[in-house]
């Protein structure tokens, strides 16, 4: 999980202990956070740890992406990736089965994908100049079972799907989402909410993703195995009790916990976080409907969401510089279980700084 700093600062705080570990043993004492002085020349917009939690990537308005090796004793800056012509809003790591691969989304309308050939040596394997007509606000890699595939969400109202081919080329497909722009997307975990065919057998797995846009809505998309195109799902969104009233800033599809049950979190400028659930009902109608639950109404717009690897804890980053951790109870309600304090003052050395 990560914490967004106040505007103008260039440091990030990463929690050395994942929320999954915290839920496993409430008696265990969390490790001290690592305060990273990124040395970016402008505001930092994103920070992501890789699959193993050993590499950290940060993106900034200075048009660069910086890479760090993170260890128990501190961190080391290993590379600065350049090439974007505008602020870099978001970064995302691919699954390690494809090597060390990093995607980045930028205001310049492009998605770039870099690969580390040798330690500290990075090569751009895809430079999507002109990929979109406007800012690309988010990027995410799909489940590795579908191959090396990434998606970018853009202010031009489209989502681009980038798929790596055996001849080292990339194919590009587009989803037309909404005319006001797409701010965020998230892939469904592999095998989410499997349907049955007429013979009662499980159908083949289909890539799925959720998007959040400037029209205050979330949308669900599935790649049809019959037509090989992306189609909007027909499942109903029940907005009779809760719905967002302002731009959606982030969406996060939870890891699969219960068979046949999907869960997605969305956050908005309206200061709320909604948890959408599909499946697990007592009748067929409930199986085909997304039902929202209000997690909490915060004191400021909510910017980012992140699930623990077990899908049991949700981290929420809001505009008041707070990160809170939430867990679902047996009654379906959500309870705050912890909070992450604001970062300590910057240290002049690249090492672990104990909390103040």
PDB file of N, CA, C and O in Angstrom, residues 217-290:
ATOM      1  N   UNK A 217     -19.855   6.849 -13.366  1.00  0.00           N
ATOM      2  CA  UNK A 217     -20.307   5.465 -13.473  1.00  0.00           C
ATOM      3  C   UNK A 217     -19.132   4.499 -13.552  1.00  0.00           C
ATOM      4  O   UNK A 217     -18.036   4.865 -13.981  1.00  0.00           O
ATOM      5  N   UNK A 218     -19.400   3.259 -13.143  1.00  0.00           N
ATOM      6  CA  UNK A 218     -18.478   2.168 -13.418  1.00  0.00           C
ATOM      7  C   UNK A 218     -19.117   1.279 -14.478  1.00  0.00           C
ATOM      8  O   UNK A 218     -20.349   1.201 -14.587  1.00  0.00           O
ATOM      9  N   UNK A 219     -18.273   0.658 -15.289  1.00  0.00           N
ATOM     10  CA  UNK A 219     -18.743  -0.247 -16.333  1.00  0.00           C
ATOM     11  C   UNK A 219     -17.913  -1.520 -16.318  1.00  0.00           C
ATOM     12  O   UNK A 219     -16.717  -1.484 -16.034  1.00  0.00           O
ATOM     13  N   UNK A 220     -18.550  -2.627 -16.659  1.00  0.00           N
ATOM     14  CA  UNK A 220     -17.882  -3.925 -16.686  1.00  0.00           C
ATOM     15  C   UNK A 220     -17.825  -4.424 -18.125  1.00  0.00           C
ATOM     16  O   UNK A 220     -18.812  -4.358 -18.867  1.00  0.00           O
ATOM     17  N   UNK A 221     -16.646  -4.940 -18.501  1.00  0.00           N
ATOM     18  CA  UNK A 221     -16.396  -5.367 -19.870  1.00  0.00           C
ATOM     19  C   UNK A 221     -15.843  -6.790 -19.886  1.00  0.00           C
ATOM     20  O   UNK A 221     -15.068  -7.180 -19.010  1.00  0.00           O
ATOM     21  N   UNK A 222     -16.253  -7.558 -20.908  1.00  0.00           N
ATOM     22  CA  UNK A 222     -15.785  -8.929 -21.094  1.00  0.00           C
ATOM     23  C   UNK A 222     -15.350  -9.119 -22.540  1.00  0.00           C
ATOM     24  O   UNK A 222     -16.015  -8.628 -23.461  1.00  0.00           O
ATOM     25  N   UNK A 223     -14.256  -9.830 -22.746  1.00  0.00           N
ATOM     26  CA  UNK A 223     -13.831 -10.165 -24.103  1.00  0.00           C
ATOM     27  C   UNK A 223     -14.553 -11.430 -24.545  1.00  0.00           C
ATOM     28  O   UNK A 223     -14.354 -12.507 -23.973  1.00  0.00           O
ATOM     29  N   UNK A 224     -15.403 -11.299 -25.554  1.00  0.00           N
ATOM     30  CA  UNK A 224     -16.199 -12.424 -26.043  1.00  0.00           C
ATOM     31  C   UNK A 224     -15.306 -13.450 -26.723  1.00  0.00           C
ATOM     32  O   UNK A 224     -14.494 -13.109 -27.600  1.00  0.00           O
ATOM     33  N   UNK A 225     -15.465 -14.707 -26.351  1.00  0.00           N
ATOM     34  CA  UNK A 225     -14.687 -15.767 -26.984  1.00  0.00           C
ATOM     35  C   UNK A 225     -15.215 -16.076 -28.376  1.00  0.00           C
ATOM     36  O   UNK A 225     -14.490 -16.597 -29.227  1.00  0.00           O
ATOM     37  N   UNK A 226     -16.463 -15.718 -28.634  1.00  0.00           N
ATOM     38  CA  UNK A 226     -17.071 -16.000 -29.932  1.00  0.00           C
ATOM     39  C   UNK A 226     -16.640 -14.984 -30.984  1.00  0.00           C
ATOM     40  O   UNK A 226     -16.291 -15.345 -32.119  1.00  0.00           O
ATOM     41  N   UNK A 227     -16.648 -13.686 -30.611  1.00  0.00           N
ATOM     42  CA  UNK A 227     -16.332 -12.624 -31.581  1.00  0.00           C
ATOM     43  C   UNK A 227     -14.943 -12.047 -31.411  1.00  0.00           C
ATOM     44  O   UNK A 227     -14.486 -11.270 -32.249  1.00  0.00           O
ATOM     45  N   UNK A 228     -14.263 -12.400 -30.306  1.00  0.00           N
ATOM     46  CA  UNK A 228     -12.921 -11.886 -29.999  1.00  0.00           C
ATOM     47  C   UNK A 228     -12.913 -10.357 -29.859  1.00  0.00           C
ATOM     48  O   UNK A 228     -11.918  -9.703 -30.140  1.00  0.00           O
ATOM     49  N   UNK A 229     -14.040  -9.795 -29.437  1.00  0.00           N
ATOM     50  CA  UNK A 229     -14.156  -8.359 -29.205  1.00  0.00           C
ATOM     51  C   UNK A 229     -14.616  -8.104 -27.775  1.00  0.00           C
ATOM     52  O   UNK A 229     -15.185  -8.988 -27.125  1.00  0.00           O
ATOM     53  N   UNK A 230     -14.364  -6.876 -27.314  1.00  0.00           N
ATOM     54  CA  UNK A 230     -14.770  -6.499 -25.963  1.00  0.00           C
ATOM     55  C   UNK A 230     -16.205  -5.983 -25.982  1.00  0.00           C
ATOM     56  O   UNK A 230     -16.557  -5.129 -26.790  1.00  0.00           O
ATOM     57  N   UNK A 231     -17.019  -6.502 -25.059  1.00  0.00           N
ATOM     58  CA  UNK A 231     -18.428  -6.138 -24.971  1.00  0.00           C
ATOM     59  C   UNK A 231     -18.771  -5.753 -23.537  1.00  0.00           C
ATOM     60  O   UNK A 231     -18.247  -6.335 -22.586  1.00  0.00           O
ATOM     61  N   UNK A 232     -19.665  -4.768 -23.406  1.00  0.00           N
ATOM     62  CA  UNK A 232     -20.104  -4.371 -22.069  1.00  0.00           C
ATOM     63  C   UNK A 232     -21.018  -5.445 -21.499  1.00  0.00           C
ATOM     64  O   UNK A 232     -21.911  -5.956 -22.185  1.00  0.00           O
ATOM     65  N   UNK A 233     -20.780  -5.812 -20.241  1.00  0.00           N
ATOM     66  CA  UNK A 233     -21.587  -6.848 -19.609  1.00  0.00           C
ATOM     67  C   UNK A 233     -23.018  -6.372 -19.397  1.00  0.00           C
ATOM     68  O   UNK A 233     -23.269  -5.192 -19.168  1.00  0.00           O
ATOM     69  N   UNK A 234     -23.939  -7.315 -19.446  1.00  0.00           N
ATOM     70  CA  UNK A 234     -25.358  -6.993 -19.320  1.00  0.00           C
ATOM     71  C   UNK A 234     -25.851  -7.038 -17.875  1.00  0.00           C
ATOM     72  O   UNK A 234     -27.017  -6.762 -17.619  1.00  0.00           O
ATOM     73  N   UNK A 235     -24.959  -7.392 -16.947  1.00  0.00           N
ATOM     74  CA  UNK A 235     -25.380  -7.461 -15.553  1.00  0.00           C
ATOM     75  C   UNK A 235     -25.847  -6.082 -15.076  1.00  0.00           C
ATOM     76  O   UNK A 235     -25.216  -5.063 -15.345  1.00  0.00           O
ATOM     77  N   UNK A 236     -26.925  -6.056 -14.352  1.00  0.00           N
ATOM     78  CA  UNK A 236     -27.508  -4.803 -13.870  1.00  0.00           C
ATOM     79  C   UNK A 236     -26.679  -4.219 -12.722  1.00  0.00           C
ATOM     80  O   UNK A 236     -26.174  -4.953 -11.865  1.00  0.00           O
ATOM     81  N   UNK A 237     -26.559  -2.890 -12.711  1.00  0.00           N
ATOM     82  CA  UNK A 237     -25.982  -2.180 -11.573  1.00  0.00           C
ATOM     83  C   UNK A 237     -27.123  -1.587 -10.762  1.00  0.00           C
ATOM     84  O   UNK A 237     -27.855  -0.720 -11.238  1.00  0.00           O
ATOM     85  N   UNK A 238     -27.299  -2.074  -9.555  1.00  0.00           N
ATOM     86  CA  UNK A 238     -28.379  -1.606  -8.695  1.00  0.00           C
ATOM     87  C   UNK A 238     -27.962  -0.284  -8.045  1.00  0.00           C
ATOM     88  O   UNK A 238     -27.179  -0.262  -7.107  1.00  0.00           O
ATOM     89  N   UNK A 239     -28.477   0.828  -8.558  1.00  0.00           N
ATOM     90  CA  UNK A 239     -28.141   2.153  -8.022  1.00  0.00           C
ATOM     91  C   UNK A 239     -29.310   2.767  -7.259  1.00  0.00           C
ATOM     92  O   UNK A 239     -29.358   3.974  -7.052  1.00  0.00           O
ATOM     93  N   UNK A 240     -30.236   1.918  -6.824  1.00  0.00           N
ATOM     94  CA  UNK A 240     -31.408   2.430  -6.106  1.00  0.00           C
ATOM     95  C   UNK A 240     -31.077   2.912  -4.705  1.00  0.00           C
ATOM     96  O   UNK A 240     -31.765   3.772  -4.146  1.00  0.00           O
ATOM     97  N   UNK A 241     -30.001   2.372  -4.114  1.00  0.00           N
ATOM     98  CA  UNK A 241     -29.628   2.763  -2.748  1.00  0.00           C
ATOM     99  C   UNK A 241     -28.403   3.664  -2.722  1.00  0.00           C
ATOM    100  O   UNK A 241     -28.388   4.672  -2.024  1.00  0.00           O
ATOM    101  N   UNK A 242     -27.356   3.305  -3.479  1.00  0.00           N
ATOM    102  CA  UNK A 242     -26.128   4.101  -3.507  1.00  0.00           C
ATOM    103  C   UNK A 242     -25.618   4.220  -4.940  1.00  0.00           C
ATOM    104  O   UNK A 242     -25.732   3.286  -5.736  1.00  0.00           O
ATOM    105  N   UNK A 243     -25.053   5.373  -5.245  1.00  0.00           N
ATOM    106  CA  UNK A 243     -24.348   5.586  -6.501  1.00  0.00           C
ATOM    107  C   UNK A 243     -23.464   6.809  -6.343  1.00  0.00           C
ATOM    108  O   UNK A 243     -23.704   7.667  -5.478  1.00  0.00           O
ATOM    109  N   UNK A 244     -22.435   6.911  -7.163  1.00  0.00           N
ATOM    110  CA  UNK A 244     -21.532   8.046  -7.087  1.00  0.00           C
ATOM    111  C   UNK A 244     -22.161   9.268  -7.752  1.00  0.00           C
ATOM    112  O   UNK A 244     -22.884   9.150  -8.753  1.00  0.00           O
ATOM    113  N   UNK A 245     -21.862  10.446  -7.193  1.00  0.00           N
ATOM    114  CA  UNK A 245     -22.419  11.695  -7.707  1.00  0.00           C
ATOM    115  C   UNK A 245     -21.343  12.608  -8.291  1.00  0.00           C
ATOM    116  O   UNK A 245     -21.626  13.761  -8.619  1.00  0.00           O
ATOM    117  N   UNK A 246     -20.103  12.112  -8.395  1.00  0.00           N
ATOM    118  CA  UNK A 246     -19.012  12.900  -8.962  1.00  0.00           C
ATOM    119  C   UNK A 246     -18.034  11.937  -9.632  1.00  0.00           C
ATOM    120  O   UNK A 246     -18.220  10.724  -9.603  1.00  0.00           O
ATOM    121  N   UNK A 247     -16.973  12.491 -10.229  1.00  0.00           N
ATOM    122  CA  UNK A 247     -15.993  11.677 -10.955  1.00  0.00           C
ATOM    123  C   UNK A 247     -15.505  10.505 -10.120  1.00  0.00           C
ATOM    124  O   UNK A 247     -15.197  10.651  -8.928  1.00  0.00           O
ATOM    125  N   UNK A 248     -15.384   9.363 -10.761  1.00  0.00           N
ATOM    126  CA  UNK A 248     -14.776   8.197 -10.123  1.00  0.00           C
ATOM    127  C   UNK A 248     -13.270   8.257 -10.349  1.00  0.00           C
ATOM    128  O   UNK A 248     -12.808   8.395 -11.486  1.00  0.00           O
ATOM    129  N   UNK A 249     -12.520   8.181  -9.277  1.00  0.00           N
ATOM    130  CA  UNK A 249     -11.071   8.321  -9.346  1.00  0.00           C
ATOM    131  C   UNK A 249     -10.329   6.992  -9.426  1.00  0.00           C
ATOM    132  O   UNK A 249      -9.251   6.908  -9.993  1.00  0.00           O
ATOM    133  N   UNK A 250     -10.891   5.932  -8.844  1.00  0.00           N
ATOM    134  CA  UNK A 250     -10.194   4.648  -8.889  1.00  0.00           C
ATOM    135  C   UNK A 250     -11.199   3.520  -8.735  1.00  0.00           C
ATOM    136  O   UNK A 250     -12.266   3.687  -8.126  1.00  0.00           O
ATOM    137  N   UNK A 251     -10.867   2.373  -9.313  1.00  0.00           N
ATOM    138  CA  UNK A 251     -11.621   1.137  -9.144  1.00  0.00           C
ATOM    139  C   UNK A 251     -10.625   0.023  -8.851  1.00  0.00           C
ATOM    140  O   UNK A 251      -9.491   0.052  -9.332  1.00  0.00           O
ATOM    141  N   UNK A 252     -11.038  -0.961  -8.068  1.00  0.00           N
ATOM    142  CA  UNK A 252     -10.145  -2.063  -7.705  1.00  0.00           C
ATOM    143  C   UNK A 252     -10.960  -3.338  -7.566  1.00  0.00           C
ATOM    144  O   UNK A 252     -11.858  -3.418  -6.723  1.00  0.00           O
ATOM    145  N   UNK A 253     -10.643  -4.316  -8.406  1.00  0.00           N
ATOM    146  CA  UNK A 253     -11.316  -5.616  -8.364  1.00  0.00           C
ATOM    147  C   UNK A 253     -10.612  -6.474  -7.329  1.00  0.00           C
ATOM    148  O   UNK A 253      -9.399  -6.683  -7.397  1.00  0.00           O
ATOM    149  N   UNK A 254     -11.354  -6.991  -6.370  1.00  0.00           N
ATOM    150  CA  UNK A 254     -10.761  -7.759  -5.276  1.00  0.00           C
ATOM    151  C   UNK A 254     -10.325  -9.135  -5.746  1.00  0.00           C
ATOM    152  O   UNK A 254     -10.944  -9.725  -6.642  1.00  0.00           O
ATOM    153  N   UNK A 255      -9.250  -9.683  -5.161  1.00  0.00           N
ATOM    154  CA  UNK A 255      -8.879 -11.073  -5.446  1.00  0.00           C
ATOM    155  C   UNK A 255     -10.033 -12.007  -5.102  1.00  0.00           C
ATOM    156  O   UNK A 255     -10.822 -11.732  -4.199  1.00  0.00           O
ATOM    157  N   UNK A 256     -10.136 -13.114  -5.834  1.00  0.00           N
ATOM    158  CA  UNK A 256     -11.224 -14.058  -5.598  1.00  0.00           C
ATOM    159  C   UNK A 256     -11.077 -14.714  -4.233  1.00  0.00           C
ATOM    160  O   UNK A 256     -10.025 -15.256  -3.896  1.00  0.00           O
ATOM    161  N   UNK A 257     -12.150 -14.647  -3.450  1.00  0.00           N
ATOM    162  CA  UNK A 257     -12.158 -15.254  -2.123  1.00  0.00           C
ATOM    163  C   UNK A 257     -13.182 -16.380  -2.068  1.00  0.00           C
ATOM    164  O   UNK A 257     -12.869 -17.506  -1.695  1.00  0.00           O
ATOM    165  N   UNK A 258     -14.429 -16.079  -2.461  1.00  0.00           N
ATOM    166  CA  UNK A 258     -15.500 -17.070  -2.472  1.00  0.00           C
ATOM    167  C   UNK A 258     -15.831 -17.444  -3.912  1.00  0.00           C
ATOM    168  O   UNK A 258     -15.963 -16.571  -4.765  1.00  0.00           O
ATOM    169  N   UNK A 259     -15.974 -18.724  -4.217  1.00  0.00           N
ATOM    170  CA  UNK A 259     -16.321 -19.131  -5.587  1.00  0.00           C
ATOM    171  C   UNK A 259     -17.660 -18.521  -6.011  1.00  0.00           C
ATOM    172  O   UNK A 259     -18.629 -18.517  -5.248  1.00  0.00           O
ATOM    173  N   UNK A 260     -17.702 -17.984  -7.231  1.00  0.00           N
ATOM    174  CA  UNK A 260     -18.943 -17.444  -7.754  1.00  0.00           C
ATOM    175  C   UNK A 260     -19.316 -16.083  -7.230  1.00  0.00           C
ATOM    176  O   UNK A 260     -20.420 -15.599  -7.483  1.00  0.00           O
ATOM    177  N   UNK A 261     -18.418 -15.425  -6.481  1.00  0.00           N
ATOM    178  CA  UNK A 261     -18.703 -14.102  -5.925  1.00  0.00           C
ATOM    179  C   UNK A 261     -17.608 -13.134  -6.364  1.00  0.00           C
ATOM    180  O   UNK A 261     -16.419 -13.409  -6.183  1.00  0.00           O
ATOM    181  N   UNK A 262     -18.019 -12.013  -6.954  1.00  0.00           N
ATOM    182  CA  UNK A 262     -17.086 -10.961  -7.356  1.00  0.00           C
ATOM    183  C   UNK A 262     -17.305  -9.736  -6.480  1.00  0.00           C
ATOM    184  O   UNK A 262     -18.434  -9.428  -6.065  1.00  0.00           O
ATOM    185  N   UNK A 263     -16.212  -8.998  -6.220  1.00  0.00           N
ATOM    186  CA  UNK A 263     -16.301  -7.790  -5.410  1.00  0.00           C
ATOM    187  C   UNK A 263     -15.388  -6.720  -6.000  1.00  0.00           C
ATOM    188  O   UNK A 263     -14.217  -6.993  -6.299  1.00  0.00           O
ATOM    189  N   UNK A 264     -15.914  -5.527  -6.166  1.00  0.00           N
ATOM    190  CA  UNK A 264     -15.185  -4.404  -6.745  1.00  0.00           C
ATOM    191  C   UNK A 264     -15.376  -3.187  -5.859  1.00  0.00           C
ATOM    192  O   UNK A 264     -16.497  -2.908  -5.392  1.00  0.00           O
ATOM    193  N   UNK A 265     -14.303  -2.448  -5.619  1.00  0.00           N
ATOM    194  CA  UNK A 265     -14.375  -1.199  -4.859  1.00  0.00           C
ATOM    195  C   UNK A 265     -14.216  -0.027  -5.812  1.00  0.00           C
ATOM    196  O   UNK A 265     -13.434  -0.083  -6.762  1.00  0.00           O
ATOM    197  N   UNK A 266     -14.963   1.049  -5.562  1.00  0.00           N
ATOM    198  CA  UNK A 266     -14.843   2.272  -6.357  1.00  0.00           C
ATOM    199  C   UNK A 266     -14.807   3.469  -5.419  1.00  0.00           C
ATOM    200  O   UNK A 266     -15.456   3.476  -4.369  1.00  0.00           O
ATOM    201  N   UNK A 267     -14.028   4.497  -5.789  1.00  0.00           N
ATOM    202  CA  UNK A 267     -13.934   5.705  -4.976  1.00  0.00           C
ATOM    203  C   UNK A 267     -14.114   6.918  -5.873  1.00  0.00           C
ATOM    204  O   UNK A 267     -13.892   6.849  -7.078  1.00  0.00           O
ATOM    205  N   UNK A 268     -14.497   8.038  -5.262  1.00  0.00           N
ATOM    206  CA  UNK A 268     -14.947   9.163  -6.060  1.00  0.00           C
ATOM    207  C   UNK A 268     -14.587  10.496  -5.433  1.00  0.00           C
ATOM    208  O   UNK A 268     -14.240  10.596  -4.252  1.00  0.00           O
ATOM    209  N   UNK A 269     -14.714  11.536  -6.269  1.00  0.00           N
ATOM    210  CA  UNK A 269     -14.610  12.913  -5.801  1.00  0.00           C
ATOM    211  C   UNK A 269     -15.723  13.251  -4.811  1.00  0.00           C
ATOM    212  O   UNK A 269     -15.624  14.234  -4.077  1.00  0.00           O
ATOM    213  N   UNK A 270     -16.797  12.450  -4.787  1.00  0.00           N
ATOM    214  CA  UNK A 270     -17.905  12.715  -3.858  1.00  0.00           C
ATOM    215  C   UNK A 270     -17.602  12.265  -2.436  1.00  0.00           C
ATOM    216  O   UNK A 270     -18.480  12.249  -1.578  1.00  0.00           O
ATOM    217  N   UNK A 271     -16.340  11.826  -2.193  1.00  0.00           N
ATOM    218  CA  UNK A 271     -15.827  11.479  -0.861  1.00  0.00           C
ATOM    219  C   UNK A 271     -16.300  10.117  -0.356  1.00  0.00           C
ATOM    220  O   UNK A 271     -16.166   9.807   0.824  1.00  0.00           O
ATOM    221  N   UNK A 272     -16.879   9.300  -1.229  1.00  0.00           N
ATOM    222  CA  UNK A 272     -17.370   7.999  -0.804  1.00  0.00           C
ATOM    223  C   UNK A 272     -16.590   6.866  -1.448  1.00  0.00           C
ATOM    224  O   UNK A 272     -15.969   7.026  -2.498  1.00  0.00           O
ATOM    225  N   UNK A 273     -16.650   5.707  -0.792  1.00  0.00           N
ATOM    226  CA  UNK A 273     -16.151   4.443  -1.335  1.00  0.00           C
ATOM    227  C   UNK A 273     -17.314   3.460  -1.321  1.00  0.00           C
ATOM    228  O   UNK A 273     -17.965   3.272  -0.292  1.00  0.00           O
ATOM    229  N   UNK A 274     -17.586   2.855  -2.478  1.00  0.00           N
ATOM    230  CA  UNK A 274     -18.638   1.856  -2.594  1.00  0.00           C
ATOM    231  C   UNK A 274     -18.023   0.499  -2.872  1.00  0.00           C
ATOM    232  O   UNK A 274     -17.044   0.385  -3.611  1.00  0.00           O
ATOM    233  N   UNK A 275     -18.610  -0.549  -2.272  1.00  0.00           N
ATOM    234  CA  UNK A 275     -18.211  -1.927  -2.515  1.00  0.00           C
ATOM    235  C   UNK A 275     -19.333  -2.595  -3.303  1.00  0.00           C
ATOM    236  O   UNK A 275     -20.457  -2.715  -2.821  1.00  0.00           O
ATOM    237  N   UNK A 276     -19.014  -3.013  -4.535  1.00  0.00           N
ATOM    238  CA  UNK A 276     -19.985  -3.641  -5.425  1.00  0.00           C
ATOM    239  C   UNK A 276     -19.798  -5.150  -5.377  1.00  0.00           C
ATOM    240  O   UNK A 276     -18.694  -5.648  -5.546  1.00  0.00           O
ATOM    241  N   UNK A 277     -20.895  -5.894  -5.153  1.00  0.00           N
ATOM    242  CA  UNK A 277     -20.841  -7.349  -5.043  1.00  0.00           C
ATOM    243  C   UNK A 277     -21.782  -7.978  -6.054  1.00  0.00           C
ATOM    244  O   UNK A 277     -22.910  -7.506  -6.244  1.00  0.00           O
ATOM    245  N   UNK A 278     -21.316  -9.034  -6.699  1.00  0.00           N
ATOM    246  CA  UNK A 278     -22.131  -9.773  -7.661  1.00  0.00           C
ATOM    247  C   UNK A 278     -21.994 -11.254  -7.370  1.00  0.00           C
ATOM    248  O   UNK A 278     -20.881 -11.767  -7.231  1.00  0.00           O
ATOM    249  N   UNK A 279     -23.123 -11.951  -7.289  1.00  0.00           N
ATOM    250  CA  UNK A 279     -23.091 -13.384  -7.009  1.00  0.00           C
ATOM    251  C   UNK A 279     -23.289 -13.666  -5.538  1.00  0.00           C
ATOM    252  O   UNK A 279     -23.281 -12.778  -4.680  1.00  0.00           O
ATOM    253  N   UNK A 280     -23.481 -14.946  -5.215  1.00  0.00           N
ATOM    254  CA  UNK A 280     -23.641 -15.358  -3.834  1.00  0.00           C
ATOM    255  C   UNK A 280     -25.023 -15.154  -3.272  1.00  0.00           C
ATOM    256  O   UNK A 280     -25.248 -15.348  -2.078  1.00  0.00           O
ATOM    257  N   UNK A 281     -25.986 -14.765  -4.124  1.00  0.00           N
ATOM    258  CA  UNK A 281     -27.352 -14.551  -3.655  1.00  0.00           C
ATOM    259  C   UNK A 281     -28.146 -15.846  -3.594  1.00  0.00           C
ATOM    260  O   UNK A 281     -27.682 -16.921  -3.957  1.00  0.00           O
ATOM    261  N   UNK A 282     -29.405 -15.705  -3.144  1.00  0.00           N
ATOM    262  CA  UNK A 282     -30.270 -16.881  -2.987  1.00  0.00           C
ATOM    263  C   UNK A 282     -31.066 -17.202  -4.244  1.00  0.00           C
ATOM    264  O   UNK A 282     -31.721 -18.230  -4.311  1.00  0.00           O
ATOM    265  N   UNK A 283     -31.067 -16.293  -5.217  1.00  0.00           N
ATOM    266  CA  UNK A 283     -31.815 -16.550  -6.438  1.00  0.00           C
ATOM    267  C   UNK A 283     -30.997 -16.100  -7.646  1.00  0.00           C
ATOM    268  O   UNK A 283     -29.968 -15.448  -7.520  1.00  0.00           O
ATOM    269  N   UNK A 284     -31.484 -16.468  -8.837  1.00  0.00           N
ATOM    270  CA  UNK A 284     -30.753 -16.177 -10.064  1.00  0.00           C
ATOM    271  C   UNK A 284     -30.627 -14.691 -10.325  1.00  0.00           C
ATOM    272  O   UNK A 284     -29.641 -14.229 -10.900  1.00  0.00           O
ATOM    273  N   UNK A 285     -31.627 -13.894  -9.906  1.00  0.00           N
ATOM    274  CA  UNK A 285     -31.574 -12.455 -10.138  1.00  0.00           C
ATOM    275  C   UNK A 285     -30.399 -11.827  -9.404  1.00  0.00           C
ATOM    276  O   UNK A 285     -29.727 -10.926  -9.916  1.00  0.00           O
ATOM    277  N   UNK A 286     -30.128 -12.293  -8.181  1.00  0.00           N
ATOM    278  CA  UNK A 286     -29.016 -11.756  -7.410  1.00  0.00           C
ATOM    279  C   UNK A 286     -27.677 -12.131  -8.041  1.00  0.00           C
ATOM    280  O   UNK A 286     -26.687 -11.419  -7.893  1.00  0.00           O
ATOM    281  N   UNK A 287     -27.648 -13.277  -8.734  1.00  0.00           N
ATOM    282  CA  UNK A 287     -26.414 -13.733  -9.357  1.00  0.00           C
ATOM    283  C   UNK A 287     -25.988 -12.824 -10.508  1.00  0.00           C
ATOM    284  O   UNK A 287     -24.830 -12.780 -10.886  1.00  0.00           O
ATOM    285  N   UNK A 288     -26.941 -12.098 -11.103  1.00  0.00           N
ATOM    286  CA  UNK A 288     -26.662 -11.303 -12.292  1.00  0.00           C
ATOM    287  C   UNK A 288     -26.808  -9.812 -12.029  1.00  0.00           C
ATOM    288  O   UNK A 288     -27.101  -9.034 -12.930  1.00  0.00           O
ATOM    289  N   UNK A 289     -26.609  -9.379 -10.798  1.00  0.00           N
ATOM    290  CA  UNK A 289     -26.768  -7.974 -10.442  1.00  0.00           C
ATOM    291  C   UNK A 289     -25.635  -7.534  -9.529  1.00  0.00           C
ATOM    292  O   UNK A 289     -25.256  -8.236  -8.592  1.00  0.00           O
ATOM    293  N   UNK A 290     -25.089  -6.335  -9.815  1.00  0.00           N
ATOM    294  CA  UNK A 290     -24.068  -5.743  -8.951  1.00  0.00           C
ATOM    295  C   UNK A 290     -24.770  -4.865  -7.911  1.00  0.00           C
ATOM    296  O   UNK A 290     -25.470  -3.918  -8.261  1.00  0.00           O
TER     297      UNK A 290
END
